[in-house]
Amino acid sequence: MTASKQLQKFTRDDVAKHNKVDDLWVIIDAKVYDLTRFKNLHPGGAAVLLDDDIAGQDATDAFYGLHRHEILERPQYQRLQIGYIDGEKSSIQSRGGAAISKVPFAEPTWLAEGYHSPYYKESHRRLQKAFRGFVDDVIYPDAQAREEDGKRPSLEVIHKMTELNLHAMRTGPGKHLNGLTLMGGIVKPEEFDYFHELIIVQEITRCGARGYGDGLQSGAIIGLPPVLNFGSPELKARIVPEVFSGKKFICLAISEAFAGSDVFGLKTTATKTEDGRHWLITGTKKWITNGHFADYFTVACKTEDGFTVILVERGEGTSYSSAAGTAYVTFDNVKVPVENTLGPEGGGIFVILSNFNHERWVMAATSARSQRGIVEECLKWINQRKAFGKPLASQAVIRSKVAAMIARVESVQSWLENITHQMNNMSYEEQAKRLAGQVALLKMYATQTAQDTARDAVQIFGGRGITRTGMGRFVEHYHRTIAFDALLGGAEDVLGDLGVRQALRSMPPNARL
């Protein structure tokens, strides 16, 4: 709505007089709209608006039974507002302003009013409030637009994140944060921990845009830690600042058409040149996140003495294809300096497996927050949607589905926070030793419960739950993309088996029934 437009005060009786085809007003949430010229443009036809219960009446319930609130925030519909009901106030809030949702279970317990947590300090709350505002104002609009047109996240967003050193923060706590001003000084580098990172992961996930979330530097989240933890000082000094500044992009290249969860089945090879100064890499990688626009590839290769992880710069012999939907990367005798080796030669399996812990933890955090978003969508829907003359919430079978959804998301979040606390109190090496099984089981459980939640949500939303626009668009998107989470970072069965095998290795020899 333009700032110069003067809104008028009306009574409900005033509005009731405008109920004809050539003079049509309605009330929505105490606001008065003139639909006279719009009625023939209405997607549902003019007849819907001329119904006796709509024309000249309060159409709030009817509107929110068919449309999301965001519709009224679009400029073309804001212009239809001519006034408001005298003495009444709008009660439905717009997204934004870093507000905490009042819907039960829509927020993790530590954010819910009146609840407490032993894990989060004041610095966590400051970061959450500031970052939510940034997400709602900067990231969310771009996420919705890019998810629709299929393009990569806007470089403007990447650069705004750079200004706050968010790219550095998203790779977790560590020495790489020293000397940086984080989120405008809201949190100090020395106090930044995995709960701060968890907040960043889960706030971005609130956008409800699965593909965009991967495109928003997810390649760096999983591709840069091997450089940070195993790269030479010279390599880190050259690569890390470029990635943190958003000028260069990096991705992790492990999976192949020949080997997904089976890391030992990799066929990409790296052999030394005769002078021993370079690697020659040949092979292919598939399903590589951010591979389309990456400048650097953290590549797992089979070498003479095992597996070795090598940082490869895009150049001659390195290419990709978008035909598979995700990046298909080929290495054709690519020449790479041996100084780009990450970790010991032949010791790449430890680099790969230790990196999996953080990757899977991020995925579990994303899954937990995505589920919570669907719980909020369902609670709102069953409270406002009427069927058989009653709200959906009056149906016991619907309440039962929502109860199961709530139980699942709360259990995932609690387990996630427990493991996050362990990460804060373990070294990187201890995490690799003690938490690989725990994180694997958590990720398996998170994605299994997510698929149950997706299925129940579609049943609750009905046809709207399989429609890409409108009331159920977030549910449809969630249901359509949930299978990705169940596979990335390792298939559920593989992760479950890893967790049990690690537990069995720790069994005391004298344990008996």
XYZ file of C-alpha atoms in Angstrom:
513
model
C 0.000 0.000 0.000
C 1.358 3.425 -0.875
C 2.189 5.729 2.009
C 0.036 8.496 0.528
C -3.158 6.425 0.541
C -5.500 7.576 3.309
C -7.366 4.723 4.988
C -10.847 5.505 6.251
C -12.789 4.326 9.292
C -15.971 2.315 8.748
C -18.546 0.525 10.842
C -19.699 -2.965 10.013
C -23.064 -1.512 9.023
C -21.297 0.787 6.563
C -19.617 -2.173 4.890
C -22.851 -4.215 4.788
C -24.370 -1.680 2.366
C -21.731 -2.520 -0.277
C -22.921 -5.999 -1.259
C -23.787 -5.694 -4.943
C -22.053 -6.697 -8.165
C -21.102 -3.079 -8.948
C -20.318 -2.144 -5.354
C -18.562 -4.954 -3.474
C -16.730 -4.631 -0.168
C -15.570 -7.245 2.360
C -13.946 -7.309 5.785
C -10.850 -9.423 6.427
C -9.225 -9.258 9.851
C -10.781 -5.835 10.646
C -9.547 -4.401 7.330
C -11.967 -3.231 4.627
C -11.300 -4.145 0.987
C -13.060 -2.847 -2.135
C -13.296 -5.783 -4.541
C -15.580 -4.127 -7.095
C -12.973 -3.976 -9.849
C -11.108 -7.048 -8.684
C -14.024 -9.493 -8.674
C -13.657 -10.489 -12.328
C -9.943 -11.083 -11.792
C -10.525 -13.351 -8.802
C -8.989 -16.784 -9.579
C -12.029 -18.490 -8.087
C -14.496 -16.438 -10.110
C -16.764 -13.522 -9.192
C -19.609 -15.732 -7.960
C -17.627 -16.724 -4.865
C -17.279 -13.082 -3.827
C -20.968 -12.329 -4.430
C -22.149 -15.035 -2.038
C -24.479 -13.671 0.672
C -21.980 -14.707 3.374
C -19.143 -12.802 1.664
C -20.390 -9.621 -0.034
C -20.531 -6.812 2.503
C -19.716 -9.226 5.317
C -16.794 -10.317 7.466
C -15.055 -12.832 5.203
C -12.132 -13.535 7.531
C -12.936 -17.209 8.168
C -13.786 -17.838 4.521
C -10.583 -16.160 3.334
C -8.263 -18.008 5.697
C -9.972 -21.262 4.848
C -8.730 -20.838 1.286
C -5.684 -18.545 1.338
C -2.461 -17.956 3.244
C -1.976 -14.620 4.974
C 0.947 -13.755 2.698
C -1.560 -13.183 -0.141
C -2.770 -10.004 1.553
C 0.818 -8.756 1.794
C 1.316 -8.672 -1.957
C 1.256 -5.123 -3.363
C -1.541 -5.808 -5.852
C -3.838 -6.880 -3.012
C -2.674 -4.326 -0.478
C -3.951 -1.672 -2.883
C -7.472 -3.053 -2.513
C -7.645 -2.020 1.134
C -9.626 1.204 1.586
C -9.992 1.315 5.348
C -10.551 -0.509 8.596
C -13.316 -1.146 11.110
C -13.519 1.601 13.701
C -12.591 0.374 17.180
C -11.163 -2.947 15.997
C -7.583 -4.101 15.427
C -6.116 -6.703 13.122
C -5.118 -9.800 15.070
C -3.248 -11.838 12.453
C 0.482 -11.138 12.406
C 2.771 -11.073 9.386
C 6.015 -12.994 9.227
C 9.074 -10.978 10.194
C 10.333 -8.793 13.005
C 12.233 -11.727 14.555
C 9.081 -12.616 16.496
C 8.845 -15.911 18.353
C 5.808 -17.936 17.281
C 3.097 -18.316 19.904
C 1.833 -21.517 18.305
C 2.512 -24.430 20.702
C 5.520 -26.553 19.647
C 6.301 -24.198 16.770
C 9.601 -23.297 18.463
C 12.224 -25.407 20.236
C 11.473 -25.507 23.961
C 14.309 -23.134 24.843
C 12.596 -20.382 22.811
C 9.072 -21.033 24.068
C 7.736 -18.590 26.655
C 8.005 -19.893 30.205
C 10.338 -22.796 29.405
C 14.000 -23.310 30.288
C 17.105 -25.083 28.999
C 20.536 -25.855 30.492
C 22.238 -25.493 27.110
C 21.573 -21.958 25.912
C 23.164 -18.781 27.291
C 22.426 -15.123 26.726
C 24.785 -15.001 23.726
C 22.695 -17.732 22.083
C 19.516 -15.720 22.587
C 21.092 -12.559 21.192
C 22.305 -14.421 18.124
C 18.935 -16.098 17.571
C 17.009 -12.842 17.719
C 19.369 -10.969 15.393
C 19.768 -13.810 12.922
C 16.040 -14.514 12.694
C 15.514 -10.907 11.696
C 18.218 -11.272 9.038
C 16.694 -14.491 7.722
C 13.171 -13.064 7.525
C 14.259 -9.827 5.880
C 17.087 -10.985 3.597
C 17.161 -14.756 3.090
C 13.463 -15.754 3.162
C 12.307 -13.582 0.213
C 15.204 -14.799 -1.914
C 14.582 -18.405 -0.872
C 10.952 -18.319 -2.014
C 11.815 -16.640 -5.321
C 14.723 -18.937 -6.134
C 12.859 -22.087 -5.146
C 10.250 -21.023 -7.692
C 12.570 -20.122 -10.595
C 15.218 -22.771 -9.870
C 18.161 -20.364 -9.910
C 21.048 -20.370 -7.438
C 20.864 -18.133 -4.330
C 21.410 -14.478 -5.198
C 24.969 -13.243 -4.856
C 23.549 -10.207 -3.055
C 22.441 -12.522 -0.237
C 25.835 -14.260 -0.218
C 27.572 -10.891 0.106
C 25.270 -9.697 2.903
C 26.067 -12.910 4.762
C 29.768 -12.220 4.202
C 29.458 -8.832 5.899
C 28.332 -10.616 9.078
C 30.910 -13.430 8.710
C 28.086 -15.966 8.528
C 29.961 -18.219 6.110
C 32.704 -18.617 8.709
C 30.198 -19.231 11.502
C 28.435 -21.952 9.518
C 31.566 -24.121 9.545
C 31.394 -24.355 13.343
C 33.572 -23.150 16.224
C 37.339 -23.066 15.900
C 40.470 -21.032 15.312
C 39.189 -19.897 11.909
C 36.880 -17.458 13.759
C 39.694 -15.683 15.589
C 39.843 -11.986 14.804
C 36.461 -11.927 13.061
C 33.489 -9.763 14.047
C 30.592 -12.197 14.224
C 27.065 -11.009 13.467
C 28.032 -7.390 14.097
C 29.708 -8.254 17.410
C 26.715 -10.013 18.970
C 28.807 -13.095 19.765
C 32.560 -13.255 20.364
C 34.729 -15.775 18.472
C 35.968 -17.363 21.699
C 32.428 -18.010 22.974
C 30.994 -19.305 19.699
C 30.084 -22.978 20.127
C 28.053 -25.670 18.397
C 24.810 -24.344 19.867
C 25.446 -21.035 18.093
C 25.951 -22.983 14.886
C 22.804 -25.015 15.596
C 20.826 -21.780 15.840
C 22.112 -20.633 12.439
C 21.305 -23.977 10.807
C 17.787 -24.128 12.194
C 16.891 -20.500 11.532
C 17.809 -20.861 7.846
C 15.741 -24.041 7.700
C 12.652 -22.061 8.742
C 12.524 -20.732 5.161
C 10.937 -24.016 4.092
C 12.916 -24.100 0.847
C 14.811 -27.389 0.668
C 16.720 -26.860 -2.579
C 17.630 -23.288 -1.757
C 18.994 -24.411 1.594
C 21.445 -26.707 -0.159
C 22.385 -24.000 -2.636
C 23.125 -21.473 0.110
C 26.774 -22.441 0.626
C 25.976 -25.944 1.901
C 28.907 -27.128 -0.178
C 31.203 -25.073 2.039
C 29.677 -26.506 5.218
C 30.737 -30.012 4.217
C 33.589 -29.250 1.815
C 35.635 -26.718 3.767
C 36.110 -28.502 7.162
C 38.635 -30.982 5.682
C 40.674 -27.970 4.557
C 40.350 -26.325 7.968
C 41.219 -29.499 9.883
C 43.729 -31.198 7.607
C 45.056 -28.627 5.133
C 48.554 -27.144 5.347
C 48.882 -23.617 6.794
C 49.748 -22.308 3.331
C 46.706 -23.944 1.741
C 44.348 -22.640 4.431
C 45.764 -19.127 4.134
C 44.973 -19.126 0.426
C 41.623 -20.953 0.273
C 39.734 -20.144 3.474
C 39.560 -16.330 3.135
C 38.260 -16.660 -0.431
C 35.430 -18.958 0.672
C 34.540 -16.962 3.774
C 34.370 -13.793 1.659
C 31.896 -15.385 -0.747
C 34.266 -14.764 -3.670
C 34.944 -18.461 -4.217
C 32.829 -21.573 -3.649
C 33.786 -25.069 -2.527
C 32.041 -28.435 -2.450
C 32.587 -31.963 -1.177
C 33.013 -34.596 -3.908
C 32.817 -38.129 -2.529
C 29.761 -39.922 -3.966
C 29.999 -41.672 -7.314
C 27.637 -43.568 -9.534
C 29.619 -46.614 -8.410
C 29.656 -45.829 -4.696
C 27.288 -43.820 -2.517
C 27.194 -44.955 1.105
C 29.914 -47.502 0.227
C 32.946 -45.220 0.518
C 35.333 -48.134 0.006
C 33.834 -48.665 -3.436
C 35.161 -45.374 -4.837
C 36.777 -45.645 -8.267
C 38.205 -42.150 -8.770
C 41.977 -42.562 -8.731
C 44.934 -40.326 -7.955
C 48.454 -41.305 -9.007
C 51.704 -39.434 -8.515
C 53.682 -37.971 -11.418
C 57.192 -39.314 -11.899
C 58.729 -36.353 -10.081
C 56.310 -36.856 -7.170
C 55.223 -33.210 -7.215
C 51.699 -33.643 -8.537
C 48.665 -35.882 -8.392
C 46.918 -36.959 -11.585
C 43.221 -37.480 -10.840
C 40.820 -39.389 -13.075
C 37.224 -40.339 -12.370
C 33.705 -39.062 -11.882
C 31.596 -37.811 -8.991
C 27.803 -37.648 -8.839
C 25.134 -35.860 -6.766
C 27.610 -33.163 -5.745
C 25.997 -30.282 -3.851
C 27.103 -26.859 -5.180
C 29.219 -28.599 -7.810
C 27.657 -26.525 -10.589
C 29.307 -23.330 -9.449
C 32.132 -24.547 -7.191
C 35.660 -23.243 -7.659
C 37.172 -25.917 -5.396
C 36.371 -29.613 -4.957
C 37.331 -31.597 -1.861
C 37.788 -34.962 -3.570
C 38.090 -38.463 -2.130
C 40.416 -40.576 -4.296
C 41.708 -44.126 -4.311
C 45.504 -44.077 -4.113
C 48.241 -46.701 -4.007
C 48.173 -46.964 -0.217
C 44.455 -46.532 0.459
C 42.330 -43.431 0.181
C 43.530 -39.843 0.019
C 41.553 -36.587 0.121
C 42.785 -33.879 -2.252
C 41.654 -30.313 -2.889
C 41.114 -29.784 -6.616
C 40.698 -26.376 -8.224
C 38.327 -26.057 -11.162
C 40.343 -25.895 -14.338
C 41.266 -27.777 -17.460
C 40.078 -31.361 -17.252
C 37.457 -30.548 -14.601
C 33.890 -30.241 -15.814
C 30.299 -30.873 -14.798
C 26.922 -31.639 -16.283
C 23.545 -30.493 -14.970
C 21.694 -33.248 -16.836
C 21.224 -35.319 -13.678
C 19.663 -32.398 -11.798
C 22.619 -32.252 -9.432
C 26.244 -31.797 -10.409
C 27.966 -34.618 -12.208
C 31.688 -33.833 -12.031
C 34.386 -35.396 -14.192
C 38.139 -35.390 -13.602
C 40.136 -36.172 -16.730
C 43.766 -36.583 -15.762
C 43.577 -33.415 -13.643
C 46.983 -32.270 -12.398
C 47.017 -31.129 -8.769
C 50.012 -30.123 -6.594
C 50.735 -32.590 -3.781
C 50.558 -29.614 -1.418
C 46.772 -29.814 -1.911
C 46.648 -33.130 -0.071
C 44.353 -32.988 2.975
C 45.660 -35.171 5.773
C 48.160 -37.997 5.340
C 48.493 -39.863 2.070
C 46.531 -43.080 2.390
C 44.824 -41.754 5.523
C 41.885 -40.214 3.749
C 39.353 -42.588 5.258
C 39.787 -40.873 8.648
C 39.367 -37.460 6.974
C 36.183 -38.648 5.268
C 34.616 -40.360 8.266
C 35.388 -37.577 10.743
C 33.904 -35.068 8.314
C 30.736 -37.165 8.103
C 29.999 -36.469 11.778
C 29.555 -32.737 11.284
C 27.761 -33.202 7.963
C 25.225 -35.625 9.457
C 24.773 -33.462 12.545
C 23.855 -30.516 10.302
C 21.406 -32.727 8.406
C 19.777 -33.886 11.641
C 19.475 -30.272 12.802
C 17.871 -29.342 9.500
C 15.479 -32.279 9.681
C 14.417 -31.413 13.226
C 13.588 -27.802 12.319
C 11.832 -28.794 9.104
C 9.589 -31.169 11.033
C 8.793 -28.433 13.520
C 7.756 -26.118 10.710
C 5.314 -28.758 9.470
C 3.914 -29.208 12.981
C 3.200 -25.466 13.079
C 1.554 -25.582 9.656
C -0.680 -28.466 10.757
C -1.664 -26.882 14.075
C -2.673 -23.674 12.325
C -4.579 -25.573 9.653
C -6.609 -27.837 11.941
C -7.486 -24.827 14.071
C -8.835 -22.751 11.168
C -10.068 -25.371 8.697
C -13.653 -26.564 9.072
C -14.976 -29.881 7.801
C -18.389 -31.403 8.411
C -19.320 -28.132 10.078
C -16.584 -28.357 12.723
C -12.896 -27.434 12.979
C -10.582 -30.238 11.930
C -9.150 -30.146 15.449
C -12.436 -31.582 16.766
C -11.675 -34.889 15.008
C -9.899 -37.347 17.338
C -8.052 -39.031 14.460
C -6.571 -35.681 13.422
C -5.462 -34.892 16.976
C -3.842 -38.336 17.150
C -1.767 -37.643 14.037
C -0.644 -34.274 15.367
C 0.223 -35.820 18.749
C 2.551 -38.291 17.023
C 4.126 -35.479 14.989
C 4.813 -33.452 18.132
C 6.307 -36.442 19.962
C 8.618 -37.164 17.045
C 9.970 -33.651 16.627
C 10.502 -33.108 20.364
C 12.417 -36.386 20.695
C 14.646 -35.540 17.712
C 15.407 -32.064 19.082
C 16.209 -33.397 22.556
C 18.612 -36.011 21.212
C 20.143 -33.424 18.898
C 20.792 -30.999 21.760
C 22.307 -33.761 23.896
C 24.781 -34.657 21.137
C 25.499 -30.969 20.524
C 26.420 -30.654 24.205
C 28.812 -33.591 23.828
C 30.409 -31.941 20.783
C 31.014 -28.802 22.834
C 32.942 -30.883 25.365
C 34.958 -33.106 23.034
C 37.904 -32.471 20.771
C 37.550 -33.090 17.045
C 39.367 -36.411 17.482
C 37.135 -37.444 20.393
C 34.041 -36.615 18.375
C 35.266 -38.845 15.554
C 35.881 -41.670 18.009
C 32.850 -41.453 20.277
C 30.062 -39.764 18.329
C 30.147 -41.365 14.871
C 27.598 -43.985 15.886
C 25.473 -41.598 17.917
C 25.271 -39.041 15.114
C 24.557 -41.754 12.559
C 21.663 -43.097 14.644
C 20.339 -39.595 15.243
C 20.387 -38.778 11.544
C 18.670 -42.082 10.724
C 15.975 -41.473 13.342
C 15.464 -37.855 12.291
C 14.833 -38.692 8.651
C 12.668 -41.720 9.441
C 10.419 -39.654 11.688
C 10.428 -36.863 9.110
C 8.963 -39.186 6.501
C 6.219 -40.225 8.925
C 5.467 -36.578 9.607
C 5.381 -35.753 5.900
C 2.884 -38.529 5.254
C 0.620 -37.491 8.155
C 0.751 -33.834 7.137
C -0.463 -34.649 3.621
C -3.366 -36.603 5.094
C -4.283 -33.632 7.293
C -4.117 -31.123 4.425
C -5.784 -33.415 1.907
C -5.600 -32.239 -1.705
C -3.873 -29.043 -0.611
C -1.006 -31.165 0.693
C -0.132 -32.254 -2.847
C -0.658 -28.853 -4.482
C 2.479 -26.782 -5.080
C 0.752 -23.448 -4.418
C -1.727 -22.206 -1.865
C -2.495 -23.274 1.678
C -0.503 -26.504 1.650
C 2.497 -25.398 -0.381
C 5.009 -25.931 2.426
C 3.568 -29.374 3.179
C 3.686 -30.329 -0.511
C 7.284 -29.119 -0.794
C 8.264 -30.996 2.366
C 6.623 -34.225 1.237
C 8.181 -33.962 -2.230
C 11.738 -33.352 -0.997
C 11.912 -35.377 2.216
C 13.498 -38.387 0.507
C 16.652 -36.347 -0.147
C 17.328 -36.062 3.571
C 16.913 -39.814 4.007
C 19.748 -40.487 1.551
C 22.247 -37.646 1.822
C 25.130 -38.394 4.155
C 24.366 -42.108 4.003
C 21.211 -44.183 3.583
C 19.215 -44.839 6.759
C 19.993 -48.572 6.893
C 23.707 -47.929 6.486
C 23.711 -45.321 9.262
C 21.716 -47.538 11.599
C 24.131 -50.384 11.028
C 27.084 -48.071 11.693
C 25.574 -47.014 15.014
C 24.978 -50.573 16.186
C 28.410 -51.789 15.034
C 30.088 -48.978 16.977
C 28.049 -49.912 20.050
C 29.033 -53.574 19.731
C 32.717 -52.637 19.576
C 32.308 -50.969 22.960
C 30.559 -53.913 24.597
C 32.361 -55.069 27.743
C 33.586 -58.669 27.278
C 32.005 -59.826 30.550
C 28.507 -58.479 29.851
C 25.957 -61.264 30.281
C 22.221 -61.542 30.963
